[in-house]
Coordinates of N, CA and C and ligand atoms in Angstrom, one line a residue:
M1 N 9.3 -11.9 3.4 CA 9.7 -10.6 4.0 C 8.5 -10.1 4.9
E2 N 8.9 -9.6 6.1 CA 8.0 -9.1 7.0 C 7.4 -7.8 6.5
I3 N 6.1 -7.5 6.8 CA 5.5 -6.3 6.3 C 6.2 -5.1 6.9
S4 N 6.7 -5.2 8.1 CA 7.4 -4.0 8.7 C 8.7 -3.7 8.0
V5 N 9.4 -4.7 7.5 CA 10.6 -4.5 6.8 C 10.3 -3.8 5.5
L6 N 9.3 -4.3 4.8 CA 8.9 -3.6 3.5 C 8.5 -2.2 3.7
Q7 N 7.7 -2.0 4.8 CA 7.2 -0.6 5.1 C 8.4 0.3 5.4
Q8 N 9.4 -0.2 6.1 CA 10.6 0.6 6.4 C 11.3 0.9 5.1
I9 N 11.4 0.0 4.2 CA 12.1 0.2 2.9 C 11.4 1.4 2.2
V10 N 10.1 1.3 2.1 CA 9.3 2.3 1.4 C 9.5 3.6 2.1
R11 N 9.5 3.7 3.5 CA 9.7 4.9 4.2 C 11.1 5.5 3.9
E12 N 12.1 4.7 3.8 CA 13.5 5.2 3.6 C 13.6 5.7 2.1
R13 N 12.9 5.1 1.2 CA 13.0 5.5 -0.2 C 12.1 6.7 -0.5
Y14 N 11.0 6.8 0.0 CA 10.0 7.7 -0.5 C 9.4 8.7 0.5
F15 N 9.7 8.5 1.8 CA 8.9 9.4 2.7 C 9.1 10.9 2.5
K16 N 10.3 11.3 2.2 CA 10.5 12.8 2.1 C 9.6 13.3 0.9
T17 N 9.7 12.7 -0.2 CA 8.8 13.1 -1.3 C 7.4 13.0 -1.0
D18 N 7.0 11.9 -0.4 CA 5.5 11.6 -0.1 C 5.0 12.6 0.9
N19 N 5.9 13.0 1.9 CA 5.5 13.9 2.9 C 5.3 15.3 2.3
E20 N 6.2 15.7 1.4 CA 6.1 17.0 0.7 C 4.8 17.0 -0.1
R21 N 4.4 15.9 -0.7 CA 3.2 15.9 -1.5 C 2.0 16.0 -0.7
G22 N 2.0 15.3 0.5 CA 0.9 15.3 1.4 C 0.0 14.1 1.2
V23 N -0.7 13.8 2.3 CA -1.5 12.6 2.3 C -2.6 12.6 1.3
Y24 N -3.3 13.7 1.1 CA -4.4 13.8 0.2 C -4.0 13.4 -1.2
H25 N -3.0 14.1 -1.7 CA -2.5 13.9 -3.1 C -1.9 12.5 -3.2
T26 N -1.3 12.0 -2.2 CA -0.7 10.7 -2.2 C -1.9 9.7 -2.3
A27 N -3.0 10.0 -1.6 CA -4.1 9.1 -1.7 C -4.7 9.1 -3.2
L28 N -4.6 10.2 -3.8 CA -5.0 10.2 -5.3 C -4.1 9.3 -6.1
W29 N -2.8 9.4 -5.9 CA -1.9 8.5 -6.6 C -2.3 7.0 -6.3
F30 N -2.6 6.7 -5.1 CA -2.9 5.3 -4.7 C -4.2 4.9 -5.5
H31 N -5.1 5.8 -5.5 CA -6.4 5.5 -6.3 C -6.1 5.2 -7.8
E32 N -5.2 6.0 -8.3 CA -4.8 5.8 -9.7 C -4.2 4.5 -9.9
E33 N -3.4 4.0 -9.0 CA -2.7 2.7 -9.1 C -3.8 1.6 -9.0
V34 N -4.8 1.8 -8.1 CA -5.9 0.8 -8.0 C -6.6 0.7 -9.4
G35 N -6.8 1.9 -10.0 CA -7.4 1.9 -11.3 C -6.6 1.1 -12.3
E36 N -5.3 1.4 -12.3 CA -4.4 0.7 -13.2 C -4.4 -0.8 -13.0
L37 N -4.5 -1.2 -11.8 CA -4.6 -2.7 -11.5 C -5.9 -3.2 -12.0
S38 N -7.0 -2.5 -11.8 CA -8.3 -3.0 -12.3 C -8.3 -3.1 -13.8
S39 N -7.7 -2.1 -14.5 CA -7.6 -2.2 -16.0 C -6.8 -3.3 -16.4
A40 N -5.6 -3.6 -15.7 CA -4.8 -4.7 -16.1 C -5.5 -6.1 -15.9
I41 N -6.3 -6.2 -14.9 CA -7.1 -7.4 -14.6 C -8.1 -7.5 -15.7
A42 N -8.8 -6.4 -16.0 CA -9.9 -6.5 -17.0 C -9.3 -6.8 -18.4
S43 N -8.1 -6.4 -18.7 CA -7.5 -6.7 -20.0 C -6.9 -8.1 -20.2
G44 N -6.8 -8.7 -19.0 CA -6.2 -10.1 -19.0 C -4.7 -10.1 -19.2
D45 N -4.1 -9.0 -19.0 CA -2.6 -8.9 -19.1 C -2.0 -9.2 -17.8
K46 N -1.7 -10.5 -17.6 CA -1.2 -10.9 -16.2 C 0.1 -10.3 -15.8
Q47 N 1.0 -10.1 -16.8 CA 2.3 -9.5 -16.4 C 2.1 -8.0 -16.0
N48 N 1.3 -7.3 -16.7 CA 0.9 -5.9 -16.3 C 0.2 -5.9 -14.9
A49 N -0.7 -6.9 -14.7 CA -1.4 -7.0 -13.4 C -0.4 -7.2 -12.3
K50 N 0.6 -8.0 -12.5 CA 1.6 -8.3 -11.5 C 2.3 -7.0 -11.1
E51 N 2.7 -6.2 -12.1 CA 3.4 -4.9 -11.8 C 2.5 -4.0 -11.1
E52 N 1.2 -4.0 -11.4 CA 0.3 -3.1 -10.8 C 0.0 -3.5 -9.3
F53 N 0.0 -4.9 -9.1 CA -0.2 -5.3 -7.7 C 0.9 -4.7 -6.8
A54 N 2.2 -4.7 -7.4 CA 3.3 -4.2 -6.6 C 3.1 -2.7 -6.4
D55 N 2.7 -2.0 -7.5 CA 2.4 -0.5 -7.3 C 1.4 -0.2 -6.2
V56 N 0.3 -1.0 -6.2 CA -0.7 -0.7 -5.2 C -0.2 -1.0 -3.8
L57 N 0.6 -2.0 -3.7 CA 1.1 -2.3 -2.3 C 2.1 -1.2 -1.9
M58 N 2.9 -0.8 -2.8 CA 3.9 0.3 -2.4 C 3.2 1.6 -2.0
W59 N 2.2 1.9 -2.8 CA 1.4 3.1 -2.5 C 0.6 3.0 -1.2
L60 N 0.1 1.8 -1.0 CA -0.6 1.6 0.3 C 0.4 1.8 1.5
L61 N 1.6 1.2 1.4 CA 2.5 1.4 2.5 C 3.0 2.8 2.6
T62 N 3.1 3.5 1.5 CA 3.4 5.0 1.5 C 2.3 5.7 2.3
L63 N 1.1 5.4 2.0 CA 0.0 6.1 2.8 C 0.0 5.7 4.2
A64 N 0.3 4.5 4.5 CA 0.4 4.1 5.9 C 1.5 4.8 6.6
N65 N 2.6 5.0 5.9 CA 3.7 5.8 6.5 C 3.3 7.2 6.8
L66 N 2.6 7.8 5.9 CA 2.2 9.2 6.1 C 1.2 9.3 7.2
M67 N 0.4 8.3 7.4 CA -0.7 8.3 8.5 C -0.1 7.7 9.8
E68 N 1.2 7.4 9.8 CA 1.8 6.7 10.9 C 1.1 5.5 11.4
V69 N 0.7 4.7 10.4 CA 0.0 3.4 10.7 C 1.0 2.3 10.5
D70 N 1.2 1.4 11.5 CA 2.1 0.3 11.5 C 1.3 -0.9 10.9
M71 N 1.6 -1.2 9.6 CA 0.8 -2.2 8.9 C 1.0 -3.6 9.4
Q72 N 2.2 -3.9 9.9 CA 2.4 -5.2 10.6 C 1.4 -5.4 11.7
E73 N 1.3 -4.3 12.5 CA 0.4 -4.4 13.7 C -1.1 -4.5 13.2
V74 N -1.5 -3.6 12.3 CA -2.9 -3.6 11.9 C -3.3 -4.9 11.2
V75 N -2.4 -5.5 10.4 CA -2.7 -6.7 9.7 C -2.8 -7.9 10.8
A76 N -1.9 -7.9 11.7 CA -2.0 -8.9 12.8 C -3.3 -8.7 13.6
D77 N -3.7 -7.5 13.9 CA -5.0 -7.3 14.6 C -6.1 -7.8 13.7
Y78 N -6.1 -7.5 12.4 CA -7.1 -7.9 11.5 C -7.3 -9.4 11.5
L79 N -6.1 -10.1 11.4 CA -6.2 -11.5 11.3 C -6.8 -12.1 12.6
V80 N -6.5 -11.6 13.8 CA -7.0 -12.0 15.0 C -8.5 -11.8 15.1
N81 N -8.9 -10.5 14.7 CA -10.3 -10.1 14.8 C -11.2 -10.8 13.8
S82 N -10.6 -11.1 12.6 CA -11.4 -11.6 11.5 C -11.8 -13.1 11.8
R83 N -11.1 -13.7 12.7 CA -11.5 -15.1 13.1 C -12.9 -15.0 13.8
K84 N -13.2 -13.9 14.4 CA -14.5 -13.8 15.1 C -15.6 -13.4 14.2
L85 N -15.3 -13.0 13.0 CA -16.4 -12.6 12.0 C -16.8 -13.8 11.2
P86 N -18.1 -13.8 10.7 CA -18.5 -14.9 9.8 C -17.7 -14.7 8.5
S87 N -17.4 -15.9 7.9 CA -16.6 -15.9 6.7 C -17.4 -15.3 5.6
K88 N -16.7 -14.7 4.6 CA -17.4 -14.0 3.5 C -17.9 -15.1 2.5
Ligands
MG1 MG1 1.0 1.5 -11.9

């Protein structure tokens, strides 16, 4: 699935609610999900970690929608530019 397709699905399902909540409070939800992912990883519960990976991705796309960021575009730019950087 293309990132842009997934971002559009997230926009259609959640944008109204997310927009009413606002970007700051939505960012807090995103951080909570990152914390839940970290906890799942630390606990060794792989099934829970899988669910939390999905939560984090959905909330990231929600934030991108609120900030009017095209994730397909920024990821493509990142991949092009990261070739110029020394590998980690
Ligand atoms: Mg979660």
